[in-house]
Amino acid sequence: MAKDGSPQVSRRARRASLNTTTPNSKAPKAANISQPLTIKDLVFHGESISLDELINSFPGRRAQILELVQFLGPLNSPTIPLFVYGGASTGKTSTVLYMFRHLKRPFIYCSCVSCYSPRILFESILNQLLLHRKNESGGYLSAKRCEKPSDFVNLLREALTALIDILKGNMGKSSSKKSSSQVNGRMVYLVFDHLELVREWDKSDSIIPLLFNLYNLLKIPEVGLIFISKASLDTFQSDTGFVEPFPVYFPDYTEDDLRQIFMRNQANPKLYSSFLDLVLRPFYRITRRVDELSTAFSPLFKTYCEPLGDLVTAPSEDTRRKLFSHLQPFISLSLNETCTISSQPLIKGTTNKDRNMRKSVFKKPGVCETLDEIDFHMSTSAKYLLISAFLASRNPATLDASLFDSTGGTDNRKRKRKVSEKSIDQKEAKEQEILMKGPGTFPLERLLAIYQCITSVGDYSLDDEELQNGGSGADGSDSGSMSDILLQLSSLCSANFITKGGSCPLEGSTRYRSIVSEDVALRVARSLKFPLSKYLYRR
Amino acid sequence: MGVENLAELAKLIIRSRIADPSFVFSFFSQLPDSNYSKLKYIISSSVTEACNNSVLLLGPRGCGKTAVLELVLEDLLKEHPDMISVVKLNGLLHSDNNCALKEIARQVCLEHQLQFSKMASFDENTQFLLSILRECGLAHKTIVFVLEEFDLFTEGKQRLLYSLLDALQSVSSQAVVVGVSCRLDADQLLEKRVRSRFSHRKLLFLPSSSEDFQRLVEHILLLPMDSRLPNDFRAAFNEKLLNILADEEFKGVIDQLCYSDSTVSQLLRFLFCAVCHMDLSSGSLSIENFKSALPSIQRQPKLEALKDCSVLELYLLVCMKRLEVKELESCNFNSIMKEYKSIHDSFKTSDYYARNVCLRAFEHLLQRGLISFQDNRGQGQSAEFRPVKLLISWHELQQGLKSHRSCPAILNKLMDREG
């Protein structure tokens, strides 16, 4: 398990770096590939920790840790299956794994994220139990091939009895080993993580009752089962039910717990504490998840510390006031943002852009600021294709002829109509319909037709640039390599700008749907200097 | 030994008893005219009289059908050694015909020390089964086929059931088929030709009465004569326990437990939780252990999820509720945003956030299981347009808002007005 167990563990340690003390286990030593696994690899690596250290590592989780430790009980005591559930980012997995560090009992961990089908799940568990490591000499194969649940239960029973015999033999030996490699007891615990994903598998009807009934099927008292899930037990539907494990609930953190968590490992506690006083309460109203809060706090803290000369001394009262007034506009801006990932500009020399961004930052709070620049890069033909898809989804098909006729047709549309009560109601109803139904679907032919129309219009307006670029921009539509357009279309589909809908059985061709929002389409059009608003159908 | 060590030992003993179903259900074997005795009679009579038989054990999950069957088989194996061989199949694992026959062949080979070939085909396994039945019939040995999750075997063409029950009809074979199912209408699921070969014998396992529960609790919790425990500690423990069990409060706790689920497995989980929380320093169980175990086992997940929601998520829920009250056919994220904006405009709340933050809160609500998409078909649509529905009722939402730590007063007002 040195290979499989500890990289997962160090990943958890990194993710929970805000939750734990500085891990005193060093980075996992690169395990010698040819060394076979032993039962020592089934135990959590590193120094054993006491119960108090465990509770201190997880602020706000004292009750849950004590409950779990009591359920697992003294050494070699059988236990009923446990079901640990709670919201995301509440520390379920890290608490369970670190509890095994405290107990130093052998356990098997498998996550339904990496084991995304029954076969991979079964084989992963069997590999760990049989102390088998996938290596080059074996062709990276699992120890046993196992696809069917019946094979799985038989092989699991064999592997467990073999492992428990080894553990019993180990118990007989003297226990004068170092604490870091000690293996306690003769019970093996199976930890299944992310169980809520199993509900979406194909064979979930049989896999979910199988996993929950596993304890009864095996009839081995030396096995303990722990299930970890984000969803509670009542969301696991089954026709005839299953044996229910015992629920242990991990509630979300309260504000005080969050403060304790964020105060860990801070270089300057007083400074960070005054920062938290400002930001924790407003952000707590939006979300309580540690991961989302930490991604929001780290850039804010950097901005907070900007005016400070040194970051070591504790701030005085007026320093705090100064920092507060500096931070204030950024808080409200950050409240309305989710995670932002800035993309790298391809062309350097963006001083203009920086100035623009600085200006746009100080808009009124509560409104998400849209920059005029799009922050992704696309070829011109792809941009045109995106705009045509957007138009095809927004406008009804009957309007195409009038919108895209040879005059670049915008005059026919603005028919003056008398504004009557009925038409206002109709308009509202139609708006409600757009809101509910969303963008419409269109067949491929319509998309290509609109694309041809737009690019020919674009040709006329891009005349000056065309002369400069030597007509490279307009070539794409004329020489009409259809495969090029279809390639662009499929890359737009995989980038989730356009989705491929189900096909209508009468027509037989696939239909597409554009799912970009209006402001993204406007920005793309603006970058092409394309008058999008003229072509949009406003009811 | 100190009190704590003794208490820990007592805890260990009780825990292993609770986790051992054969110990728990041996209590039921002592009752007269129980399912245990009936089942034992059926199987033993077919063993001694060399006839074929089939029986169904029906009852809700956790009532002890499999455990009682195991006890019966254990006792019969002691009484008639070498005359019974057992083959166990489970509907979760072996509902496919090929799997089932392979498993039967494997278990028979294991028992009779024959060599089992994994590569044997379906026909070969069928031939093997028939020949084994014939051989055992000649040797006056009864094979007991235990089919757990019987209702799962009735899916599809029921070929396995037909071949098993058909084999029972021949004179040369001696077999008993015991089906265990939690569906009370399991025999209605059988095809006509299979049902005609099935003797309509059914044993019903029902949840026990509360007096039986009381005696079962005593049977499990009272410490036995054990060499590791000194007599005075054992006597003191048992006496304190009997006092608790006679208490009215305890009876109330058990009644409340049985309101929702009165099966034995629920009782076992409850006792396990109570015993795990036993205070080692006092050296015995107390009524507090039982009272605190009750809410741990009877959870209200939707209310817990509501209490964990952030303020923005509560806003979204209240908006959805208002839309539902306005009797719109279905709502999606866009209409919720419109309602959210109208609330902000009319009440000038301070909690008005941008669309993408609200979308993230919306996704949190989906994860928590408080709302869900109405259909699975609309995969092509983005999350903003798919219709959603609330999974909690108005009453639950109100309860959740009231018990929420920092719910803004405006939300309570909005809920009350619409209610």
Short mmCIF file of N, CA and C in Angstrom, two decimals, chain B residues 313-373:
data_model
loop_
_atom_site.label_atom_id
_atom_site.label_comp_id
_atom_site.label_asym_id
_atom_site.label_seq_id
_atom_site.Cartn_x
_atom_site.Cartn_y
_atom_site.Cartn_z
N GLU B 313 -28.57 29.90 0.11
CA GLU B 313 -29.30 28.69 -0.28
C GLU B 313 -30.71 28.71 0.27
N LEU B 314 -30.88 29.25 1.48
CA LEU B 314 -32.23 29.35 2.02
C LEU B 314 -33.08 30.29 1.18
N TYR B 315 -32.46 31.37 0.71
CA TYR B 315 -33.20 32.28 -0.16
C TYR B 315 -33.72 31.55 -1.39
N LEU B 316 -32.84 30.75 -1.99
CA LEU B 316 -33.25 30.04 -3.21
C LEU B 316 -34.39 29.08 -2.92
N LEU B 317 -34.33 28.42 -1.77
CA LEU B 317 -35.40 27.49 -1.43
C LEU B 317 -36.72 28.22 -1.25
N VAL B 318 -36.67 29.37 -0.57
CA VAL B 318 -37.91 30.11 -0.34
C VAL B 318 -38.46 30.62 -1.67
N CYS B 319 -37.57 31.05 -2.57
CA CYS B 319 -38.05 31.48 -3.89
C CYS B 319 -38.75 30.34 -4.61
N MET B 320 -38.18 29.15 -4.53
CA MET B 320 -38.81 28.01 -5.18
C MET B 320 -40.16 27.72 -4.58
N LYS B 321 -40.24 27.84 -3.26
CA LYS B 321 -41.51 27.57 -2.60
C LYS B 321 -42.56 28.56 -3.04
N ARG B 322 -42.15 29.83 -3.16
CA ARG B 322 -43.12 30.84 -3.58
C ARG B 322 -43.60 30.57 -5.00
N LEU B 323 -42.67 30.14 -5.85
CA LEU B 323 -43.07 29.82 -7.22
C LEU B 323 -44.03 28.66 -7.24
N GLU B 324 -43.80 27.69 -6.35
CA GLU B 324 -44.69 26.55 -6.30
C GLU B 324 -46.07 26.99 -5.85
N VAL B 325 -46.10 27.91 -4.89
CA VAL B 325 -47.39 28.39 -4.39
C VAL B 325 -48.13 29.13 -5.48
N LYS B 326 -47.38 29.85 -6.33
CA LYS B 326 -48.04 30.57 -7.41
C LYS B 326 -48.53 29.62 -8.49
N GLU B 327 -48.29 28.33 -8.28
CA GLU B 327 -48.81 27.30 -9.17
C GLU B 327 -48.32 27.42 -10.59
N LEU B 328 -47.07 27.75 -10.70
CA LEU B 328 -46.45 27.64 -12.01
C LEU B 328 -46.17 26.18 -12.26
N GLU B 329 -46.23 25.80 -13.49
CA GLU B 329 -46.12 24.37 -13.76
C GLU B 329 -44.78 23.83 -13.35
N SER B 330 -43.75 24.43 -13.82
CA SER B 330 -42.43 23.97 -13.40
C SER B 330 -41.54 25.18 -13.34
N CYS B 331 -40.53 25.11 -12.51
CA CYS B 331 -39.62 26.25 -12.45
C CYS B 331 -38.23 25.77 -12.77
N ASN B 332 -37.43 26.67 -13.28
CA ASN B 332 -36.03 26.34 -13.44
C ASN B 332 -35.21 27.47 -12.85
N PHE B 333 -33.92 27.39 -13.02
CA PHE B 333 -33.04 28.33 -12.34
C PHE B 333 -33.33 29.76 -12.78
N ASN B 334 -33.66 29.96 -14.04
CA ASN B 334 -33.92 31.31 -14.49
C ASN B 334 -35.13 31.92 -13.82
N SER B 335 -36.18 31.11 -13.67
CA SER B 335 -37.37 31.68 -13.02
C SER B 335 -37.11 31.93 -11.54
N ILE B 336 -36.26 31.08 -10.94
CA ILE B 336 -35.91 31.32 -9.54
C ILE B 336 -35.16 32.63 -9.42
N MET B 337 -34.28 32.90 -10.38
CA MET B 337 -33.53 34.15 -10.34
C MET B 337 -34.46 35.34 -10.48
N LYS B 338 -35.47 35.17 -11.32
CA LYS B 338 -36.41 36.28 -11.48
C LYS B 338 -37.13 36.57 -10.17
N GLU B 339 -37.56 35.50 -9.49
CA GLU B 339 -38.26 35.65 -8.21
C GLU B 339 -37.33 36.26 -7.17
N TYR B 340 -36.07 35.81 -7.19
CA TYR B 340 -35.07 36.33 -6.25
C TYR B 340 -34.92 37.83 -6.45
N LYS B 341 -34.86 38.23 -7.73
CA LYS B 341 -34.70 39.65 -8.00
C LYS B 341 -35.92 40.43 -7.54
N SER B 342 -37.11 39.83 -7.74
CA SER B 342 -38.31 40.57 -7.34
C SER B 342 -38.38 40.71 -5.83
N ILE B 343 -37.93 39.68 -5.10
CA ILE B 343 -37.89 39.81 -3.63
C ILE B 343 -36.94 40.92 -3.24
N HIS B 344 -35.79 40.96 -3.88
CA HIS B 344 -34.81 41.99 -3.56
C HIS B 344 -35.37 43.37 -3.86
N ASP B 345 -36.10 43.48 -4.99
CA ASP B 345 -36.63 44.79 -5.34
C ASP B 345 -37.69 45.24 -4.34
N SER B 346 -38.54 44.29 -3.92
CA SER B 346 -39.64 44.74 -3.06
C SER B 346 -39.21 44.89 -1.62
N PHE B 347 -38.23 44.11 -1.17
CA PHE B 347 -37.90 44.19 0.25
C PHE B 347 -36.55 44.80 0.53
N LYS B 348 -35.79 45.10 -0.52
CA LYS B 348 -34.48 45.74 -0.34
C LYS B 348 -33.60 44.98 0.64
N THR B 349 -33.48 43.66 0.38
CA THR B 349 -32.64 42.87 1.27
C THR B 349 -31.17 43.19 1.01
N SER B 350 -30.34 42.84 1.96
CA SER B 350 -28.91 43.07 1.77
C SER B 350 -28.25 41.90 1.07
N ASP B 351 -28.98 40.81 0.92
CA ASP B 351 -28.36 39.60 0.37
C ASP B 351 -28.68 39.47 -1.10
N TYR B 352 -28.12 40.31 -1.92
CA TYR B 352 -28.37 40.13 -3.34
C TYR B 352 -27.05 39.86 -4.02
N TYR B 353 -26.91 38.68 -4.57
CA TYR B 353 -25.63 38.28 -5.13
C TYR B 353 -25.77 37.99 -6.61
N ALA B 354 -24.61 37.93 -7.25
CA ALA B 354 -24.61 37.79 -8.70
C ALA B 354 -25.04 36.40 -9.12
N ARG B 355 -25.27 36.28 -10.40
CA ARG B 355 -25.89 35.07 -10.94
C ARG B 355 -25.01 33.85 -10.77
N ASN B 356 -23.72 33.98 -10.99
CA ASN B 356 -22.89 32.78 -10.91
C ASN B 356 -22.74 32.29 -9.47
N VAL B 357 -22.78 33.21 -8.52
CA VAL B 357 -22.73 32.78 -7.12
C VAL B 357 -24.02 32.04 -6.78
N CYS B 358 -25.14 32.55 -7.29
CA CYS B 358 -26.41 31.86 -7.04
C CYS B 358 -26.42 30.50 -7.73
N LEU B 359 -25.80 30.42 -8.90
CA LEU B 359 -25.76 29.12 -9.58
C LEU B 359 -24.97 28.12 -8.78
N ARG B 360 -23.90 28.58 -8.15
CA ARG B 360 -23.12 27.69 -7.32
C ARG B 360 -23.93 27.22 -6.11
N ALA B 361 -24.69 28.15 -5.51
CA ALA B 361 -25.54 27.75 -4.38
C ALA B 361 -26.61 26.77 -4.83
N PHE B 362 -27.12 26.99 -6.06
CA PHE B 362 -28.11 26.08 -6.63
C PHE B 362 -27.53 24.68 -6.75
N GLU B 363 -26.28 24.59 -7.20
CA GLU B 363 -25.66 23.28 -7.34
C GLU B 363 -25.44 22.63 -5.97
N HIS B 364 -25.14 23.46 -4.96
CA HIS B 364 -25.02 22.90 -3.61
C HIS B 364 -26.33 22.27 -3.17
N LEU B 365 -27.45 22.96 -3.47
CA LEU B 365 -28.75 22.42 -3.08
C LEU B 365 -29.01 21.09 -3.79
N LEU B 366 -28.59 21.00 -5.05
CA LEU B 366 -28.76 19.73 -5.77
C LEU B 366 -27.96 18.63 -5.10
N GLN B 367 -26.72 19.00 -4.67
CA GLN B 367 -25.89 17.98 -4.04
C GLN B 367 -26.46 17.52 -2.72
N ARG B 368 -27.04 18.46 -1.97
CA ARG B 368 -27.55 18.08 -0.65
C ARG B 368 -28.80 17.24 -0.76
N GLY B 369 -29.41 17.21 -1.94
CA GLY B 369 -30.62 16.40 -2.07
C GLY B 369 -31.87 17.13 -1.64
N LEU B 370 -31.85 18.46 -1.62
CA LEU B 370 -33.05 19.21 -1.26
C LEU B 370 -33.89 19.53 -2.47
N ILE B 371 -33.24 19.62 -3.64
CA ILE B 371 -33.98 19.80 -4.88
C ILE B 371 -33.41 18.80 -5.88
N SER B 372 -34.16 18.54 -6.92
CA SER B 372 -33.61 17.64 -7.94
C SER B 372 -34.23 18.01 -9.27
N PHE B 373 -33.59 17.58 -10.32
CA PHE B 373 -34.14 17.80 -11.65
C PHE B 373 -35.36 16.91 -11.84
#
